[in-house]
Short mmCIF file of C-alpha atoms in Angstrom, two decimals:
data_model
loop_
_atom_site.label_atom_id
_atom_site.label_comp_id
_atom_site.label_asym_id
_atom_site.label_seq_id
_atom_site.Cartn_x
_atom_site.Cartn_y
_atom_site.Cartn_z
CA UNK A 1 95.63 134.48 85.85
CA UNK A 2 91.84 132.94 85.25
CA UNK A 3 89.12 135.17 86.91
CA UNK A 4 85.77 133.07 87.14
CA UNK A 5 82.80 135.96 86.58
CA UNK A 6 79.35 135.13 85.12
CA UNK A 7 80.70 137.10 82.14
CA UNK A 8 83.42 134.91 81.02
CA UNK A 9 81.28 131.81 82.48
CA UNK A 10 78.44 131.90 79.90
CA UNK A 11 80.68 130.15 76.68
CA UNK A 12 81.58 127.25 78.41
CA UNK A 13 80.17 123.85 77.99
CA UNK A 14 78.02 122.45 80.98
CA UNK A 15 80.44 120.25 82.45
CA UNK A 16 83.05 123.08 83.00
CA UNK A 17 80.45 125.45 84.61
CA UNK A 18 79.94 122.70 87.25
CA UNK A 19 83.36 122.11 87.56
CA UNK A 20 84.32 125.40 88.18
CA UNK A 21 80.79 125.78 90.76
CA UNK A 22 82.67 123.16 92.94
CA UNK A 23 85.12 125.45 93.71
CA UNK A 24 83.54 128.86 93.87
CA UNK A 25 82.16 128.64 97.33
CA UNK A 26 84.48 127.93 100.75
CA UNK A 27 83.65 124.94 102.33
CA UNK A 28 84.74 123.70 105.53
CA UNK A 29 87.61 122.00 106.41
CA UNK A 30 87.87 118.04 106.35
CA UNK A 31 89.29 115.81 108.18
CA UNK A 32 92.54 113.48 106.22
CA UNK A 33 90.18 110.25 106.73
CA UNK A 34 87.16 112.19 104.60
CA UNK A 35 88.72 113.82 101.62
CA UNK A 36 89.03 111.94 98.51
CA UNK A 37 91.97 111.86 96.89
CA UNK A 38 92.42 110.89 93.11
CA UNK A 39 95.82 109.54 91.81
CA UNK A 40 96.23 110.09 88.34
CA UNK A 41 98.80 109.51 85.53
CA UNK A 42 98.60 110.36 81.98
CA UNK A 43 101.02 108.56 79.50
CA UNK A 44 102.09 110.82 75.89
CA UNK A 45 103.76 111.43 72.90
CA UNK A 46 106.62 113.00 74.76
CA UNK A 47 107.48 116.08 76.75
CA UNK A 48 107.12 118.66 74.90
CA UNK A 49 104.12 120.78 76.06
CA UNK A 50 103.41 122.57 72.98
CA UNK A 51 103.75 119.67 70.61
CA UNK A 52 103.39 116.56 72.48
CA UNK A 53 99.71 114.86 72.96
CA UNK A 54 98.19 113.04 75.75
CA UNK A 55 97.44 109.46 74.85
CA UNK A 56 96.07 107.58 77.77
CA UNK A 57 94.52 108.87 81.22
CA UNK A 58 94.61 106.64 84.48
CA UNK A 59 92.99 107.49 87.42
CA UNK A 60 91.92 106.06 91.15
CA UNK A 61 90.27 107.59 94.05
CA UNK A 62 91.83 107.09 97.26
CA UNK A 63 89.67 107.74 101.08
CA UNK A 64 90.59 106.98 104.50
CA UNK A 65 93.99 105.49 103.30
CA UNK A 66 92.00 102.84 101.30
CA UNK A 67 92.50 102.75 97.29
CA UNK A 68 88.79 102.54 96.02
CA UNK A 69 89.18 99.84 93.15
CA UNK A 70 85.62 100.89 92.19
CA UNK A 71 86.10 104.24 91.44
CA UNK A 72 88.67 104.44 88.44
CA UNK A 73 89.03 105.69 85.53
CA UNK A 74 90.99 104.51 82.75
CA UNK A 75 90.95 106.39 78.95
CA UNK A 76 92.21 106.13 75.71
CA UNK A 77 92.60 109.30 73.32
CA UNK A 78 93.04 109.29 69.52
CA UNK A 79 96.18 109.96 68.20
CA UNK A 80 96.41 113.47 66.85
CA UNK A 81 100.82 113.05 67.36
CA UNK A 82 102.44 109.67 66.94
CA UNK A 83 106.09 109.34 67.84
CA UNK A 84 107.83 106.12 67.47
CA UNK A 85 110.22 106.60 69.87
CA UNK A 86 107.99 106.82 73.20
CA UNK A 87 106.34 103.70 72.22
CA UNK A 88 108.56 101.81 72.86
CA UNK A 89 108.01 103.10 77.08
CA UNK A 90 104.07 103.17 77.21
CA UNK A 91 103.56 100.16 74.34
CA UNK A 92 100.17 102.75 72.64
CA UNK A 93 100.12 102.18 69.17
CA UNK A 94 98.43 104.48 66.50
CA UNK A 95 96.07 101.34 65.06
CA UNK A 96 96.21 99.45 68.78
CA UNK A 97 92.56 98.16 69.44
CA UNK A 98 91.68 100.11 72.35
CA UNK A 99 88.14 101.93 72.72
CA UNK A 100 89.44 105.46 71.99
CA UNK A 101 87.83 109.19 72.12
CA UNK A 102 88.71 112.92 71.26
CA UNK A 103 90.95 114.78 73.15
CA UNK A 104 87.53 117.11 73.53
CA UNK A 105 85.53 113.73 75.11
CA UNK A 106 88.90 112.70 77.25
CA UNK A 107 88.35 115.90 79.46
CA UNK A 108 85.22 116.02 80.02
CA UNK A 109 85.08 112.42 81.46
CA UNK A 110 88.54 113.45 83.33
CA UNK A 111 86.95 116.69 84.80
CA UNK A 112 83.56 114.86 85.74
CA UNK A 113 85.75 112.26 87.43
CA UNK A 114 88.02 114.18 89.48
CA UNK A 115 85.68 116.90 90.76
CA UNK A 116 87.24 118.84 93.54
CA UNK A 117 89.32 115.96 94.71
CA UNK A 118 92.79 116.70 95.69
CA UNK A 119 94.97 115.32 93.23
CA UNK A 120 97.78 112.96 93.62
CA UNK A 121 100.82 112.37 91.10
CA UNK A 122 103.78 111.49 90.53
CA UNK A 123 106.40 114.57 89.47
CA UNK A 124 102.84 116.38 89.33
CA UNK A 125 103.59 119.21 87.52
CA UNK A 126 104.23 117.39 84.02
CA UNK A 127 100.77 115.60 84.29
CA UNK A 128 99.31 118.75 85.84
CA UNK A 129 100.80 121.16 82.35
CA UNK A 130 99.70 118.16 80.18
CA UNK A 131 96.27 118.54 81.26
CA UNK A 132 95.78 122.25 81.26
CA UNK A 133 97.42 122.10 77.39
CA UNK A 134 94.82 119.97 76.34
CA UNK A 135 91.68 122.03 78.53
CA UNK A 136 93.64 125.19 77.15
CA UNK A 137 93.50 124.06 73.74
CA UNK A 138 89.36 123.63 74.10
CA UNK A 139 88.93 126.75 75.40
CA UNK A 140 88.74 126.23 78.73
CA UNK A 141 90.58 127.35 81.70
CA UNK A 142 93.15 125.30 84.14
CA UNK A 143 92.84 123.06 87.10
CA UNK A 144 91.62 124.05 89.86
CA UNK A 145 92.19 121.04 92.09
CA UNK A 146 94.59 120.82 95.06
CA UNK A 147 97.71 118.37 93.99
CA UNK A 148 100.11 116.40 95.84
CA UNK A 149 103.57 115.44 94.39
CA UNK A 150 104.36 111.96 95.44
CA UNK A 151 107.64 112.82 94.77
CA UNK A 152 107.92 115.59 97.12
CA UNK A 153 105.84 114.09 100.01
CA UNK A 154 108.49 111.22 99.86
CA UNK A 155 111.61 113.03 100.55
CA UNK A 156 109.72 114.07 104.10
CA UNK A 157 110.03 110.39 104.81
CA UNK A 158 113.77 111.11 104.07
CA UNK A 159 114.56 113.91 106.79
CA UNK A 160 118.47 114.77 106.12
CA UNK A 161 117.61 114.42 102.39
CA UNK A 162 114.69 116.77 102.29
CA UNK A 163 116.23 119.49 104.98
CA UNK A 164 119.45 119.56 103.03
CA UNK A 165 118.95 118.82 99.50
CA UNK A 166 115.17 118.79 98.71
CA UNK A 167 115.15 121.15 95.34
CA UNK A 168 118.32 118.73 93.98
CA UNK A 169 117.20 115.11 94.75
CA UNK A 170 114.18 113.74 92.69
CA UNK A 171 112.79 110.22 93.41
CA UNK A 172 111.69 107.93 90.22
CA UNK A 173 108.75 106.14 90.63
CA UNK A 174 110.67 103.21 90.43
CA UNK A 175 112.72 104.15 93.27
CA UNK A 176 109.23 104.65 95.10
CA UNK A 177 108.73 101.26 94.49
CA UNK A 178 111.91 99.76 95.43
CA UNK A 179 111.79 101.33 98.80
CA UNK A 180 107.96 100.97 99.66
CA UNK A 181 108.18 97.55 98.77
CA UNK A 182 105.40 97.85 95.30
CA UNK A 183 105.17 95.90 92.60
CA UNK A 184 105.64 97.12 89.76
CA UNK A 185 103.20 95.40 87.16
CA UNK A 186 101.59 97.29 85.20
CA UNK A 187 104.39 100.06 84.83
CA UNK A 188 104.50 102.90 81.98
CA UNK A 189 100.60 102.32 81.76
CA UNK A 190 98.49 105.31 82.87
CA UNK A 191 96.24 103.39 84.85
CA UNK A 192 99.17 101.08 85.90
CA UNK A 193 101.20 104.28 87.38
CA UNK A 194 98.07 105.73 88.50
CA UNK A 195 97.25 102.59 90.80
CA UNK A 196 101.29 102.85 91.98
CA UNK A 197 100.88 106.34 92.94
CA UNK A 198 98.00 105.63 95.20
CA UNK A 199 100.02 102.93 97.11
CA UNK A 200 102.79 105.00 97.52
CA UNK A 201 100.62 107.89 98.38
CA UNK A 202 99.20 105.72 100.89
CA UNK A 203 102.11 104.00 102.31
CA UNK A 204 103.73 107.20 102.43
CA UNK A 205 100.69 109.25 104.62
CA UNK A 206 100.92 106.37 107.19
CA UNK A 207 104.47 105.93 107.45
CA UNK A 208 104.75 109.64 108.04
CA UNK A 209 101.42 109.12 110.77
CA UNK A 210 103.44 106.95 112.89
CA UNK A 211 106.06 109.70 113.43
CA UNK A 212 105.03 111.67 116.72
CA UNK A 213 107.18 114.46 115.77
CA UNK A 214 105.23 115.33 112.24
CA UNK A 215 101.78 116.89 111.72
CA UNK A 216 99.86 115.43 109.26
CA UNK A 217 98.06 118.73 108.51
CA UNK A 218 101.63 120.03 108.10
CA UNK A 219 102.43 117.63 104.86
CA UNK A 220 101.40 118.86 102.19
CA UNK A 221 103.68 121.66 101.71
CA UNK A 222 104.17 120.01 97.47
CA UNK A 223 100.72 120.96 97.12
CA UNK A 224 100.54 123.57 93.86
#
C-alpha cells in the first residue's frame, strides 16, 4: 500500500505532486452528465508485466455521453523491448517514423492528461498494471484514478449472463463491436481502441439508461 505524507512527497517530480494533490482532498459528488471520463488503451511488447514495454498510449475524454474529439491524446514511446511476434497485431516497428519519447516523458504527458478523470478501458486491469510498471519503474507510485472495465459494464447489458456466469464469460472488444454495431477501423492501434472504448462506453451507459429497472449510480460495480 502507497501512503501519500509530505515526507515521502518531497522526491517526486512536479507533475506527480499535482497529480497526487488532485486526489488528496474529498470533493463532492457529480452528477454522470459532469464527470469526465477518459478512455484509454495502451498497445506493447506483450503481456508480460515484468518484461514487456509499453509502446503506444491512446487516449479520449468522454462528458455528458459525448466523445470530445478535441481532447485526445495519442503517444509513441521508444523501444526499450522489441518482439517480432506482437508486431504483427499493433503494426509498431522499432525504426517506424513516428514522433517518439522516453518511457520517463510518456507518463508525464499521460498523468497531466488524465488528471482525476475516471478511467475507461477495455479488460482494464492489463492497461491499468502496464501503467503502474512503467510509473513504478520511475519511482513513482500507482494510479489513483477511478476505472471502468468496458468489459464488465457490458455483461450488465447481458442480465442472465452477468447474474449467472459473470467471473467465467469475458467479452473481446471485437465482440463489443459486433453487438454495438462499431466499426472497427482503426483496430490494434492505441488510439484506435481507445476511440472504440469510448463508443462502447457510451453506447453501453445509455442503453443501460433506458432500463427503468437499473440505477445508473448503481453501475459501476467494475470500478477498481
Amino acid at each position: 500500500m502507497w501512503f501519500w505524507t509530505k515526507n515521502n512527497k518531497k522526491n517526486y517530480p512536479d507533475f506527480w505532486k499535482e497529480y497526487i494533490d488532485l486526489f488528496g482532498k474529498k470533493k463532492k459528488k457529480l452528477s454522470l452528465e459532469a464527470i469526465r471520463f477518459v478512455a484509454f488503451d495502451t498497445e506493447t511488447t506483450g503481456f508480460d508485466y515484468e518484461e514487456d514495454r509499453i509502446l503506444s498510449i491512446g487516449a479520449i475524454a468522454i462528458k455528458n455521453s459525448n466523445i470530445i474529439v478535441s481532447d485526445q491524446l495519442e503517444i509513441y514511446l521508444h523501444q526499450e523491448v522489441f518482439n517480432k511476434d506482437t508486431v504483427k497485431i499493433h503494426g509498431i516497428r522499432k525504426n517506424t517514423d513516428f514522433n517518439k519519447i522516453t518511457e520517463r516523458e510518456a507518463l508525464e504527458f499521460f498523468i497531466n492528461y488524465i488528471g482525476n478523470a475516471i478511467l475507461v478501458a477495455h479488460h482494464a486491469e492489463f492497461d491499468r498494471k502496464m501503467i503502474n510498471k512503467a510509473l513504478q519503474r520511475h519511482g513513482l507510485g500507482v494510479l489513483k484514478n477511478k476505472i471502468v472495465d468496458t468489459g464488465v459494464l457490458f455483461k450488465k447489458t447481458k442480465h442472465r449472463v452477468y447474474l449467472y456466469d459473470k467471473q467465467n464469460v469475458h467479452y473481446t472488444l471485437d465482440e463489443l463491436c459486433n453487438d454495438l454495431k462499431i466499426s472497427k477501423s482503426d483496430r490494434h492501434t492505441a488510439s484506435g481502441d481507445a476511440f472504440i472504448t469510448a463508443m462502447a462506453f457510451v453506447k453501453i451507459i445509455i442503453k443501460l439508461s433506458k432500463d427503468k429497472k437499473i440505477k445508473i449510480s448503481r453501475l459501476f460495480g467494475g470500478i477498481f
